[in-house]
């Protein structure tokens, strides 16, 4: 016996209730479906966006690496490497790129080794190349050494301008620049009155009343400082100070400035003159500062009073003393010189060719220059004297001589300090020339600068190098800088 199912008509109440419940359930399922789809879309969009950002960092890193800005390239690679959405192959390539930079350019072998290991773990295929494997092995061996920044030779003319990346610790602003009220601001910093004053006090405008009384001129000067400061900040942000050309010039200037200041300080120390040293020098060289007066004397000698009187009369009528002495003086030695017998001083008691005559010497010093004496009897002879020149007595006191003595002592001290400094530095640093390394110098120079034996090229290169050296090299014995001296 078959049971027949009863079919309810469409308008049956139970049928309508079931349709209503079914209609009420359908919207909830649809909502969940839509939400699921939206979540999937958002995840896909997020992943796509995150991957695009990582790829952007990788591309930027490649560009920076090709221009030699390795630190900036590492920053970009690091951001891509930390992106969790980046695929394993791409992440392995990024790790390899960072490892190569640390190994080849920065010589930071521990860090290079770490990234080589990560590249192998993340994507082994990135390490298939033989040169990569060789670098990874070398990095592992050298991992215990310290990283030293140095130039990477290129394949043509040696070191390029952007193959050295060094850590450059720029000096902070002087304390004077941080004092006083703020006179200007910019995004990321401010300029204080101390900075403005330090820049202005070096300029002639600082002493001009018309400039001090003009706010417009002061503001214009400040605007120049602001522009200079902004340019400096922009340069630092772009890493210009890490450029090898800039770092080498900074080092040369630093070396020159510090060395020069050191030598000036040593020179200042050497130029400090003690009063006791000045007094000692004065006593030891007293003859240089206290000298008696002296006169230059000429003489005509005769053997009779009558002859001497006639000779005196000829002189008084205008005949030249030298001619008369040569013709009539019986003292042959002085006659041959026109009567000149040399100089005598106030302390002398004798006259050459005459003898011991202190009273005559005293009388001669009372005669004016170019004058002729009366006939002067000495023993059996008769003399006529002429004063050819007079040198007054020299009596320089210690105070009057002090300045010149100090200069003499300073010169001696500087010379001694110069030689002493060389010896002191040799004792401290014990400089030694490595003959073997020196013999290999030109081989090294040829490898890094493609030097050849062409005399013209070599001469040109030497001239340029000499010119550069002249601007930066300071002799360790250069004490020529001016500086004030102190006397105690």
Tab-separated table of C-alpha atoms in Angstrom:
chain	number	residue	atom	x	y	z
A	1	UNK	CA	0.000	0.000	0.000
A	2	UNK	CA	1.560	3.206	-1.137
A	3	UNK	CA	1.347	6.278	0.844
A	4	UNK	CA	0.442	9.264	-1.176
A	5	UNK	CA	1.955	12.530	-0.249
A	6	UNK	CA	-0.394	15.304	-0.043
A	7	UNK	CA	0.378	18.387	-1.962
A	8	UNK	CA	-0.559	21.576	-0.294
A	9	UNK	CA	-1.867	24.273	-2.427
A	10	UNK	CA	0.248	27.404	-2.834
A	11	UNK	CA	-2.076	29.336	-0.736
A	12	UNK	CA	-1.834	26.954	2.178
A	13	UNK	CA	-0.814	28.803	5.358
A	14	UNK	CA	2.102	26.474	6.242
A	15	UNK	CA	3.640	26.951	2.818
A	16	UNK	CA	3.559	30.708	3.144
A	17	UNK	CA	5.301	30.559	6.507
A	18	UNK	CA	8.159	28.459	5.102
A	19	UNK	CA	8.637	30.830	2.179
A	20	UNK	CA	8.785	33.777	4.548
A	21	UNK	CA	11.406	32.157	6.742
A	22	UNK	CA	13.508	31.274	3.662
A	23	UNK	CA	13.288	34.821	2.372
A	24	UNK	CA	14.385	36.167	5.754
A	25	UNK	CA	17.507	33.911	5.918
A	26	UNK	CA	18.953	34.720	2.452
A	27	UNK	CA	20.132	38.324	3.110
A	28	UNK	CA	22.418	37.244	6.006
A	29	UNK	CA	24.285	34.758	3.834
A	30	UNK	CA	24.701	37.293	1.120
A	31	UNK	CA	26.166	39.799	3.560
A	32	UNK	CA	28.742	37.327	4.784
A	33	UNK	CA	29.698	36.525	1.216
A	34	UNK	CA	30.166	40.183	0.382
A	35	UNK	CA	32.275	40.769	3.500
A	36	UNK	CA	34.482	37.819	2.673
A	37	UNK	CA	35.045	39.095	-0.831
A	38	UNK	CA	35.873	42.576	0.464
A	39	UNK	CA	38.399	41.175	2.926
A	40	UNK	CA	40.062	39.169	0.170
A	41	UNK	CA	40.201	42.231	-2.058
A	42	UNK	CA	41.702	44.341	0.714
A	43	UNK	CA	44.317	41.706	1.465
A	44	UNK	CA	45.219	41.428	-2.197
A	45	UNK	CA	45.395	45.218	-2.571
A	46	UNK	CA	47.477	45.524	0.601
A	47	UNK	CA	49.839	42.803	-0.551
A	48	UNK	CA	50.136	44.365	-3.975
A	49	UNK	CA	50.799	47.801	-2.515
A	50	UNK	CA	53.325	46.453	-0.021
A	51	UNK	CA	55.136	44.514	-2.742
A	52	UNK	CA	55.186	47.596	-4.979
A	53	UNK	CA	56.723	49.618	-2.150
A	54	UNK	CA	59.389	46.965	-1.652
A	55	UNK	CA	60.144	46.941	-5.360
A	56	UNK	CA	60.393	50.731	-5.273
A	57	UNK	CA	62.968	50.543	-2.487
A	58	UNK	CA	64.895	47.912	-4.452
A	59	UNK	CA	64.935	50.026	-7.616
A	60	UNK	CA	66.030	53.105	-5.663
A	61	UNK	CA	68.726	51.040	-3.982
A	62	UNK	CA	70.033	49.887	-7.375
A	63	UNK	CA	70.192	53.492	-8.620
A	64	UNK	CA	72.028	54.686	-5.512
A	65	UNK	CA	74.437	51.769	-5.709
A	66	UNK	CA	75.338	52.547	-9.318
A	67	UNK	CA	76.181	56.144	-8.345
A	68	UNK	CA	78.362	55.045	-5.447
A	69	UNK	CA	76.048	56.171	-2.629
A	70	UNK	CA	76.317	52.873	-0.801
A	71	UNK	CA	75.069	53.911	2.626
A	72	UNK	CA	71.899	55.328	1.097
A	73	UNK	CA	71.530	52.205	-1.037
A	74	UNK	CA	71.773	50.014	2.058
A	75	UNK	CA	69.012	52.015	3.718
A	76	UNK	CA	66.707	51.363	0.754
A	77	UNK	CA	67.610	47.669	0.576
A	78	UNK	CA	67.002	47.288	4.305
A	79	UNK	CA	63.477	48.674	4.024
A	80	UNK	CA	62.737	46.246	1.204
A	81	UNK	CA	64.298	43.348	3.114
A	82	UNK	CA	62.100	43.979	6.156
A	83	UNK	CA	58.934	43.871	4.028
A	84	UNK	CA	57.136	40.617	4.936
A	85	UNK	CA	55.177	40.581	1.665
A	86	UNK	CA	58.319	40.360	-0.476
A	87	UNK	CA	58.835	36.962	-2.096
A	88	UNK	CA	61.656	34.671	-1.059
A	89	UNK	CA	63.548	35.016	-4.325
A	90	UNK	CA	63.392	38.817	-4.265
A	91	UNK	CA	64.325	38.921	-0.571
A	92	UNK	CA	67.291	36.640	-1.226
A	93	UNK	CA	68.458	38.950	-4.001
A	94	UNK	CA	68.208	41.944	-1.656
A	95	UNK	CA	70.226	40.147	1.028
A	96	UNK	CA	72.869	39.317	-1.587
A	97	UNK	CA	73.017	42.934	-2.780
A	98	UNK	CA	73.595	44.167	0.773
A	99	UNK	CA	76.194	41.476	1.412
A	100	UNK	CA	78.111	42.522	-1.716
A	101	UNK	CA	78.168	46.179	-0.650
A	102	UNK	CA	79.411	45.353	2.843
A	103	UNK	CA	82.032	43.003	1.425
A	104	UNK	CA	83.285	44.859	-1.627
A	105	UNK	CA	83.029	48.537	-0.699
A	106	UNK	CA	82.770	48.884	3.076
A	107	UNK	CA	84.887	45.838	3.954
A	108	UNK	CA	82.598	45.108	6.893
A	109	UNK	CA	83.130	41.358	6.690
A	110	UNK	CA	81.038	40.277	9.722
A	111	UNK	CA	77.960	42.055	8.355
A	112	UNK	CA	78.668	40.822	4.832
A	113	UNK	CA	78.933	37.249	6.122
A	114	UNK	CA	75.609	37.582	7.960
A	115	UNK	CA	73.772	38.694	4.820
A	116	UNK	CA	75.413	35.992	2.696
A	117	UNK	CA	74.126	33.394	5.175
A	118	UNK	CA	70.644	34.902	5.107
A	119	UNK	CA	70.631	34.987	1.308
A	120	UNK	CA	71.516	31.273	1.229
A	121	UNK	CA	68.833	30.392	3.782
A	122	UNK	CA	66.087	32.442	2.137
A	123	UNK	CA	66.793	31.589	-1.498
A	124	UNK	CA	69.647	29.124	-2.119
A	125	UNK	CA	69.592	29.796	-5.864
A	126	UNK	CA	70.922	33.319	-5.294
A	127	UNK	CA	74.251	31.800	-4.246
A	128	UNK	CA	74.795	29.631	-7.328
A	129	UNK	CA	77.312	31.910	-9.064
A	130	UNK	CA	80.950	31.000	-8.411
A	131	UNK	CA	82.057	34.589	-7.730
A	132	UNK	CA	79.268	34.940	-5.164
A	133	UNK	CA	80.330	31.747	-3.442
A	134	UNK	CA	83.940	32.935	-3.429
A	135	UNK	CA	83.006	36.244	-1.782
A	136	UNK	CA	80.864	34.425	0.765
A	137	UNK	CA	83.764	32.144	1.680
A	138	UNK	CA	86.156	35.072	2.008
A	139	UNK	CA	83.652	36.993	4.128
A	140	UNK	CA	83.313	34.024	6.462
A	141	UNK	CA	87.097	33.798	6.819
A	142	UNK	CA	87.519	37.524	7.439
A	143	UNK	CA	84.439	37.881	9.616
A	144	UNK	CA	86.536	38.198	12.749
A	145	UNK	CA	88.460	41.173	11.348
A	146	UNK	CA	87.420	44.785	11.634
A	147	UNK	CA	85.978	46.752	8.740
A	148	UNK	CA	88.278	49.387	7.217
A	149	UNK	CA	87.007	51.831	4.633
A	150	UNK	CA	89.262	52.272	1.641
A	151	UNK	CA	89.161	53.091	-2.033
A	152	UNK	CA	88.021	50.573	-4.588
A	153	UNK	CA	90.139	50.739	-7.764
A	154	UNK	CA	88.219	51.018	-10.995
A	155	UNK	CA	89.049	49.310	-14.255
A	156	UNK	CA	90.343	52.448	-15.960
A	157	UNK	CA	91.813	55.433	-14.166
A	158	UNK	CA	91.970	54.341	-10.553
A	159	UNK	CA	89.681	55.550	-7.823
A	160	UNK	CA	86.421	57.145	-8.867
A	161	UNK	CA	84.919	60.050	-7.004
A	162	UNK	CA	82.206	57.974	-5.356
A	163	UNK	CA	83.722	54.636	-4.457
A	164	UNK	CA	84.628	55.472	-0.879
A	165	UNK	CA	81.929	55.705	1.740
A	166	UNK	CA	83.189	56.686	5.145
A	167	UNK	CA	81.574	57.514	8.402
A	168	UNK	CA	81.968	61.285	8.572
A	169	UNK	CA	81.356	62.849	11.982
A	170	UNK	CA	80.899	66.498	11.159
A	171	UNK	CA	81.841	68.986	13.845
A	172	UNK	CA	78.998	70.511	15.788
A	173	UNK	CA	78.377	74.249	15.762
A	174	UNK	CA	80.667	76.253	18.072
A	175	UNK	CA	79.235	77.076	21.492
A	176	UNK	CA	79.258	80.751	20.542
A	177	UNK	CA	76.694	80.020	17.801
A	178	UNK	CA	74.270	78.580	20.366
A	179	UNK	CA	74.151	81.704	22.517
A	180	UNK	CA	71.800	84.651	22.451
A	181	UNK	CA	68.217	85.007	21.244
A	182	UNK	CA	66.887	83.236	18.157
A	183	UNK	CA	67.134	85.581	15.170
A	184	UNK	CA	65.850	83.213	12.453
A	185	UNK	CA	64.290	79.771	12.112
A	186	UNK	CA	63.899	77.171	9.383
A	187	UNK	CA	62.452	73.687	9.201
A	188	UNK	CA	64.758	71.625	11.331
A	189	UNK	CA	66.790	74.356	12.990
A	190	UNK	CA	67.324	77.901	14.157
A	191	UNK	CA	69.945	80.632	14.015
A	192	UNK	CA	70.873	82.486	17.169
A	193	UNK	CA	72.439	85.865	17.740
A	194	UNK	CA	75.781	84.240	18.590
A	195	UNK	CA	75.984	82.758	15.079
A	196	UNK	CA	75.135	86.112	13.512
A	197	UNK	CA	77.675	87.915	15.706
A	198	UNK	CA	80.486	85.469	14.974
A	199	UNK	CA	79.924	85.849	11.230
A	200	UNK	CA	79.565	89.627	11.384
A	201	UNK	CA	82.522	90.457	13.620
A	202	UNK	CA	84.900	89.204	10.899
A	203	UNK	CA	83.509	91.724	8.421
A	204	UNK	CA	84.347	95.436	8.069
A	205	UNK	CA	80.630	96.251	8.331
A	206	UNK	CA	80.799	95.376	12.023
A	207	UNK	CA	82.721	98.585	12.768
A	208	UNK	CA	80.671	100.882	10.532
A	209	UNK	CA	78.098	103.017	12.390
A	210	UNK	CA	75.882	103.298	9.295
A	211	UNK	CA	75.579	99.517	9.186
A	212	UNK	CA	74.824	99.192	12.902
A	213	UNK	CA	72.104	101.813	12.614
A	214	UNK	CA	70.363	100.126	9.672
A	215	UNK	CA	68.003	97.229	10.565
A	216	UNK	CA	67.525	96.560	6.850
A	217	UNK	CA	71.242	95.990	6.279
A	218	UNK	CA	71.472	93.694	9.299
A	219	UNK	CA	68.480	91.683	8.080
A	220	UNK	CA	69.985	91.424	4.602
A	221	UNK	CA	73.207	90.102	6.120
A	222	UNK	CA	71.202	87.625	8.199
A	223	UNK	CA	69.357	86.414	5.087
A	224	UNK	CA	72.709	85.542	3.558
A	225	UNK	CA	73.575	83.439	6.609
A	226	UNK	CA	70.185	81.723	6.422
A	227	UNK	CA	70.717	80.829	2.758
A	228	UNK	CA	74.188	79.510	3.520
A	229	UNK	CA	72.868	77.463	6.455
A	230	UNK	CA	70.019	75.976	4.424
A	231	UNK	CA	72.418	75.055	1.623
A	232	UNK	CA	74.679	73.351	4.160
A	233	UNK	CA	71.791	71.408	5.717
A	234	UNK	CA	70.576	70.336	2.265
A	235	UNK	CA	74.075	69.200	1.319
A	236	UNK	CA	74.384	67.125	4.492
A	237	UNK	CA	71.002	65.506	3.916
A	238	UNK	CA	72.049	64.426	0.443
A	239	UNK	CA	75.295	62.990	1.801
A	240	UNK	CA	77.649	65.366	-0.003
A	241	UNK	CA	79.960	65.319	3.018
A	242	UNK	CA	80.468	61.584	2.441
A	243	UNK	CA	81.738	62.077	-1.094
A	244	UNK	CA	85.372	60.908	-1.268
A	245	UNK	CA	86.537	64.174	-2.779
A	246	UNK	CA	84.914	66.130	0.057
A	247	UNK	CA	86.118	63.787	2.809
A	248	UNK	CA	89.694	63.859	1.519
A	249	UNK	CA	89.681	67.658	1.346
A	250	UNK	CA	88.120	67.877	4.800
A	251	UNK	CA	90.870	65.619	6.097
A	252	UNK	CA	93.597	67.639	4.388
A	253	UNK	CA	92.210	70.896	5.752
A	254	UNK	CA	91.791	69.371	9.198
A	255	UNK	CA	95.363	68.078	9.115
A	256	UNK	CA	96.724	71.410	7.908
A	257	UNK	CA	94.741	73.520	10.385
A	258	UNK	CA	95.461	71.347	13.424
A	259	UNK	CA	99.146	70.999	12.549
A	260	UNK	CA	99.516	74.731	11.955
A	261	UNK	CA	97.840	75.536	15.256
A	262	UNK	CA	100.101	73.058	17.055
A	263	UNK	CA	103.205	74.658	15.531
A	264	UNK	CA	101.968	78.156	16.340
A	265	UNK	CA	101.380	77.105	19.963
A	266	UNK	CA	104.897	75.672	20.171
A	267	UNK	CA	106.244	78.873	18.617
A	268	UNK	CA	104.324	80.976	21.139
A	269	UNK	CA	105.823	78.947	23.958
A	270	UNK	CA	109.303	79.399	22.528
A	271	UNK	CA	108.821	83.162	22.187
A	272	UNK	CA	108.129	83.703	25.868
A	273	UNK	CA	111.236	85.641	27.029
A	274	UNK	CA	112.173	85.910	30.686
A	275	UNK	CA	113.486	89.202	32.057
A	276	UNK	CA	116.435	87.430	33.654
A	277	UNK	CA	117.515	86.195	30.223
A	278	UNK	CA	117.311	89.734	28.830
A	279	UNK	CA	119.453	91.134	31.651
A	280	UNK	CA	122.011	88.347	31.279
A	281	UNK	CA	122.333	88.982	27.541
A	282	UNK	CA	122.775	92.729	28.163
A	283	UNK	CA	125.590	92.144	30.636
A	284	UNK	CA	127.355	89.670	28.343
A	285	UNK	CA	127.156	92.047	25.369
A	286	UNK	CA	127.657	95.316	27.195
A	287	UNK	CA	130.199	96.519	24.648
A	288	UNK	CA	127.475	96.442	22.018
A	289	UNK	CA	125.340	98.872	24.018
A	290	UNK	CA	127.899	101.060	25.848
A	291	UNK	CA	130.679	102.407	23.592
A	292	UNK	CA	132.965	105.422	24.101
A	293	UNK	CA	133.033	108.189	21.522
A	294	UNK	CA	135.656	107.947	18.806
A	295	UNK	CA	137.270	110.197	16.234
A	296	UNK	CA	139.133	109.571	12.990
A	297	UNK	CA	142.458	111.423	12.984
A	298	UNK	CA	144.948	112.485	10.268
A	299	UNK	CA	148.406	113.869	11.044
A	300	UNK	CA	151.354	115.755	9.453
A	301	UNK	CA	154.709	115.298	11.155
A	302	UNK	CA	157.625	117.732	10.885
A	303	UNK	CA	161.104	117.772	12.421
A	304	UNK	CA	161.206	121.534	13.063
A	305	UNK	CA	158.867	124.099	14.499
A	306	UNK	CA	159.501	126.483	11.567
A	307	UNK	CA	158.651	123.871	8.973
A	308	UNK	CA	155.503	122.910	10.911
A	309	UNK	CA	154.415	126.571	11.021
A	310	UNK	CA	154.863	126.917	7.249
A	311	UNK	CA	152.827	123.742	6.675
A	312	UNK	CA	150.051	125.065	8.941
A	313	UNK	CA	149.993	128.300	6.944
A	314	UNK	CA	149.532	126.325	3.702
A	315	UNK	CA	146.559	124.522	5.232
A	316	UNK	CA	145.026	127.786	6.339
A	317	UNK	CA	145.314	129.196	2.831
A	318	UNK	CA	143.117	126.379	1.522
A	319	UNK	CA	145.425	123.644	0.422
A	320	UNK	CA	144.068	120.153	0.957
A	321	UNK	CA	145.307	118.367	4.068
A	322	UNK	CA	145.803	115.049	2.194
A	323	UNK	CA	147.998	116.655	-0.488
A	324	UNK	CA	150.105	118.563	2.014
A	325	UNK	CA	150.532	115.447	4.187
A	326	UNK	CA	151.630	113.373	1.214
A	327	UNK	CA	154.182	116.027	0.146
A	328	UNK	CA	155.618	117.282	3.444
A	329	UNK	CA	154.940	114.810	6.275
A	330	UNK	CA	158.099	112.945	7.378
A	331	UNK	CA	155.983	110.042	8.782
A	332	UNK	CA	156.051	107.897	5.655
A	333	UNK	CA	153.355	105.347	6.636
A	334	UNK	CA	150.607	107.904	7.283
A	335	UNK	CA	151.852	110.196	4.476
A	336	UNK	CA	151.141	107.446	1.984
A	337	UNK	CA	147.504	107.494	3.186
A	338	UNK	CA	147.111	111.260	3.069
A	339	UNK	CA	147.980	111.528	6.758
A	340	UNK	CA	145.274	109.088	8.008
A	341	UNK	CA	146.290	107.276	11.210
A	342	UNK	CA	142.888	105.672	12.028
A	343	UNK	CA	140.536	106.082	14.969
A	344	UNK	CA	141.039	106.703	18.660
A	345	UNK	CA	138.486	106.489	21.453
A	346	UNK	CA	137.881	108.539	24.568
A	347	UNK	CA	139.434	105.746	26.600
A	348	UNK	CA	142.643	105.673	24.562
A	349	UNK	CA	145.801	107.374	25.854
A	350	UNK	CA	148.036	106.937	22.829
A	351	UNK	CA	147.982	107.989	19.188
A	352	UNK	CA	149.323	105.802	16.393
A	353	UNK	CA	152.671	107.133	15.099
A	354	UNK	CA	152.889	109.623	17.950
A	355	UNK	CA	153.040	107.589	21.145
A	356	UNK	CA	151.622	107.819	24.638
A	357	UNK	CA	150.006	111.265	24.756
A	358	UNK	CA	146.891	111.277	26.989
A	359	UNK	CA	146.715	115.081	27.150
A	360	UNK	CA	146.862	115.266	23.342
A	361	UNK	CA	144.021	112.723	23.070
A	362	UNK	CA	141.914	114.756	25.480
A	363	UNK	CA	142.553	117.912	23.440
A	364	UNK	CA	141.732	116.221	20.127
A	365	UNK	CA	138.289	115.187	21.381
A	366	UNK	CA	137.528	118.853	22.005
A	367	UNK	CA	138.140	119.801	18.377
A	368	UNK	CA	135.162	120.010	16.002
A	369	UNK	CA	134.990	117.720	12.985
A	370	UNK	CA	137.130	118.771	9.961
A	371	UNK	CA	139.101	121.220	12.090
A	372	UNK	CA	142.942	121.458	12.121
A	373	UNK	CA	144.942	121.748	15.319
A	374	UNK	CA	147.750	124.147	16.118
A	375	UNK	CA	151.331	122.920	15.875
A	376	UNK	CA	151.693	120.419	18.723
A	377	UNK	CA	155.201	119.549	19.937
A	378	UNK	CA	155.748	115.999	21.140
A	379	UNK	CA	159.340	115.179	22.005
A	380	UNK	CA	161.626	116.352	19.197
A	381	UNK	CA	158.823	116.355	16.594
A	382	UNK	CA	156.030	118.738	15.709
A	383	UNK	CA	152.546	117.577	14.707
A	384	UNK	CA	149.485	119.048	13.039
A	385	UNK	CA	146.252	117.020	13.558
A	386	UNK	CA	143.011	117.025	11.589
A	387	UNK	CA	139.680	115.497	12.803
A	388	UNK	CA	138.196	113.620	9.803
A	389	UNK	CA	135.067	112.245	11.512
A	390	UNK	CA	133.403	112.005	14.919
A	391	UNK	CA	131.360	109.085	16.293
A	392	UNK	CA	129.538	110.092	19.490
A	393	UNK	CA	129.640	107.883	22.537
A	394	UNK	CA	127.085	105.062	22.506
A	395	UNK	CA	125.326	104.502	25.834
A	396	UNK	CA	122.151	102.404	25.412
A	397	UNK	CA	120.447	101.498	28.671
A	398	UNK	CA	118.899	98.085	29.376
A	399	UNK	CA	115.385	99.453	28.943
A	400	UNK	CA	116.353	101.030	25.620
A	401	UNK	CA	117.963	97.811	24.421
A	402	UNK	CA	115.243	95.492	25.764
A	403	UNK	CA	113.147	95.294	22.578
A	404	UNK	CA	116.076	94.339	20.339
A	405	UNK	CA	117.421	91.874	22.903
A	406	UNK	CA	114.014	90.189	23.194
A	407	UNK	CA	113.847	89.782	19.415
A	408	UNK	CA	117.321	88.243	19.394
A	409	UNK	CA	116.405	85.821	22.182
A	410	UNK	CA	113.116	84.916	20.499
A	411	UNK	CA	114.898	84.130	17.260
A	412	UNK	CA	117.327	81.870	19.085
A	413	UNK	CA	114.517	80.175	21.004
A	414	UNK	CA	112.488	79.563	17.848
A	415	UNK	CA	115.503	78.024	16.122
A	416	UNK	CA	116.141	75.788	19.114
A	417	UNK	CA	112.451	74.854	19.367
A	418	UNK	CA	112.339	74.007	15.666
A	419	UNK	CA	115.215	71.550	15.914
A	420	UNK	CA	114.088	70.343	19.327
A	421	UNK	CA	110.549	69.644	18.100
A	422	UNK	CA	111.869	67.471	15.303
A	423	UNK	CA	113.958	65.481	17.755
A	424	UNK	CA	111.119	65.159	20.271
A	425	UNK	CA	108.697	63.875	17.642
A	426	UNK	CA	111.260	61.376	16.390
A	427	UNK	CA	111.665	60.051	19.912
A	428	UNK	CA	107.905	59.735	20.416
A	429	UNK	CA	106.882	58.326	17.035
A	430	UNK	CA	110.094	56.589	15.933
A	431	UNK	CA	109.509	57.079	12.164
A	432	UNK	CA	110.870	54.341	9.916
A	433	UNK	CA	110.892	54.101	6.114
A	434	UNK	CA	109.710	50.751	4.809
A	435	UNK	CA	112.153	50.269	1.947
A	436	UNK	CA	110.243	47.308	0.523
A	437	UNK	CA	106.966	49.193	0.417
A	438	UNK	CA	108.647	52.277	-1.021
A	439	UNK	CA	110.130	50.214	-3.849
A	440	UNK	CA	106.608	49.065	-4.763
A	441	UNK	CA	105.151	52.572	-4.717
A	442	UNK	CA	105.272	53.246	-8.447
A	443	UNK	CA	103.751	49.860	-9.201
A	444	UNK	CA	100.879	50.787	-6.931
A	445	UNK	CA	100.603	54.226	-8.550
A	446	UNK	CA	100.484	52.709	-12.033
A	447	UNK	CA	97.731	50.298	-11.016
A	448	UNK	CA	95.528	52.952	-9.441
A	449	UNK	CA	96.154	55.819	-11.879
A	450	UNK	CA	97.161	54.044	-15.090
A	451	UNK	CA	100.532	55.774	-15.123
A	452	UNK	CA	102.777	55.201	-18.088
A	453	UNK	CA	106.318	56.167	-18.988
A	454	UNK	CA	105.267	59.176	-21.040
A	455	UNK	CA	107.304	62.051	-19.609
A	456	UNK	CA	104.691	64.637	-20.592
A	457	UNK	CA	101.880	62.861	-18.758
A	458	UNK	CA	104.063	62.206	-15.750
A	459	UNK	CA	105.190	65.818	-15.635
A	460	UNK	CA	101.625	67.073	-15.851
A	461	UNK	CA	100.466	64.727	-13.129
A	462	UNK	CA	103.378	65.693	-10.912
A	463	UNK	CA	102.670	69.379	-11.412
A	464	UNK	CA	99.008	68.973	-10.464
A	465	UNK	CA	99.901	66.901	-7.437
A	466	UNK	CA	102.503	69.436	-6.365
A	467	UNK	CA	99.982	72.232	-6.722
A	468	UNK	CA	97.460	70.387	-4.581
A	469	UNK	CA	100.090	69.536	-2.004
A	470	UNK	CA	101.200	73.135	-1.690
A	471	UNK	CA	97.734	74.133	-0.509
A	472	UNK	CA	97.445	71.552	2.205
A	473	UNK	CA	100.863	70.402	3.379
A	474	UNK	CA	102.399	72.119	6.383
A	475	UNK	CA	106.033	71.554	7.297
A	476	UNK	CA	106.386	70.225	10.794
A	477	UNK	CA	109.119	72.795	11.366
A	478	UNK	CA	107.211	75.803	10.069
A	479	UNK	CA	107.446	78.356	12.866
A	480	UNK	CA	106.981	81.353	10.602
A	481	UNK	CA	103.399	82.136	11.660
A	482	UNK	CA	103.075	85.432	13.392
A	483	UNK	CA	101.955	85.571	16.965
A	484	UNK	CA	102.271	87.720	20.017
A	485	UNK	CA	104.948	87.002	22.584
A	486	UNK	CA	104.792	87.356	26.336
A	487	UNK	CA	107.568	88.667	28.522
A	488	UNK	CA	107.646	87.679	32.179
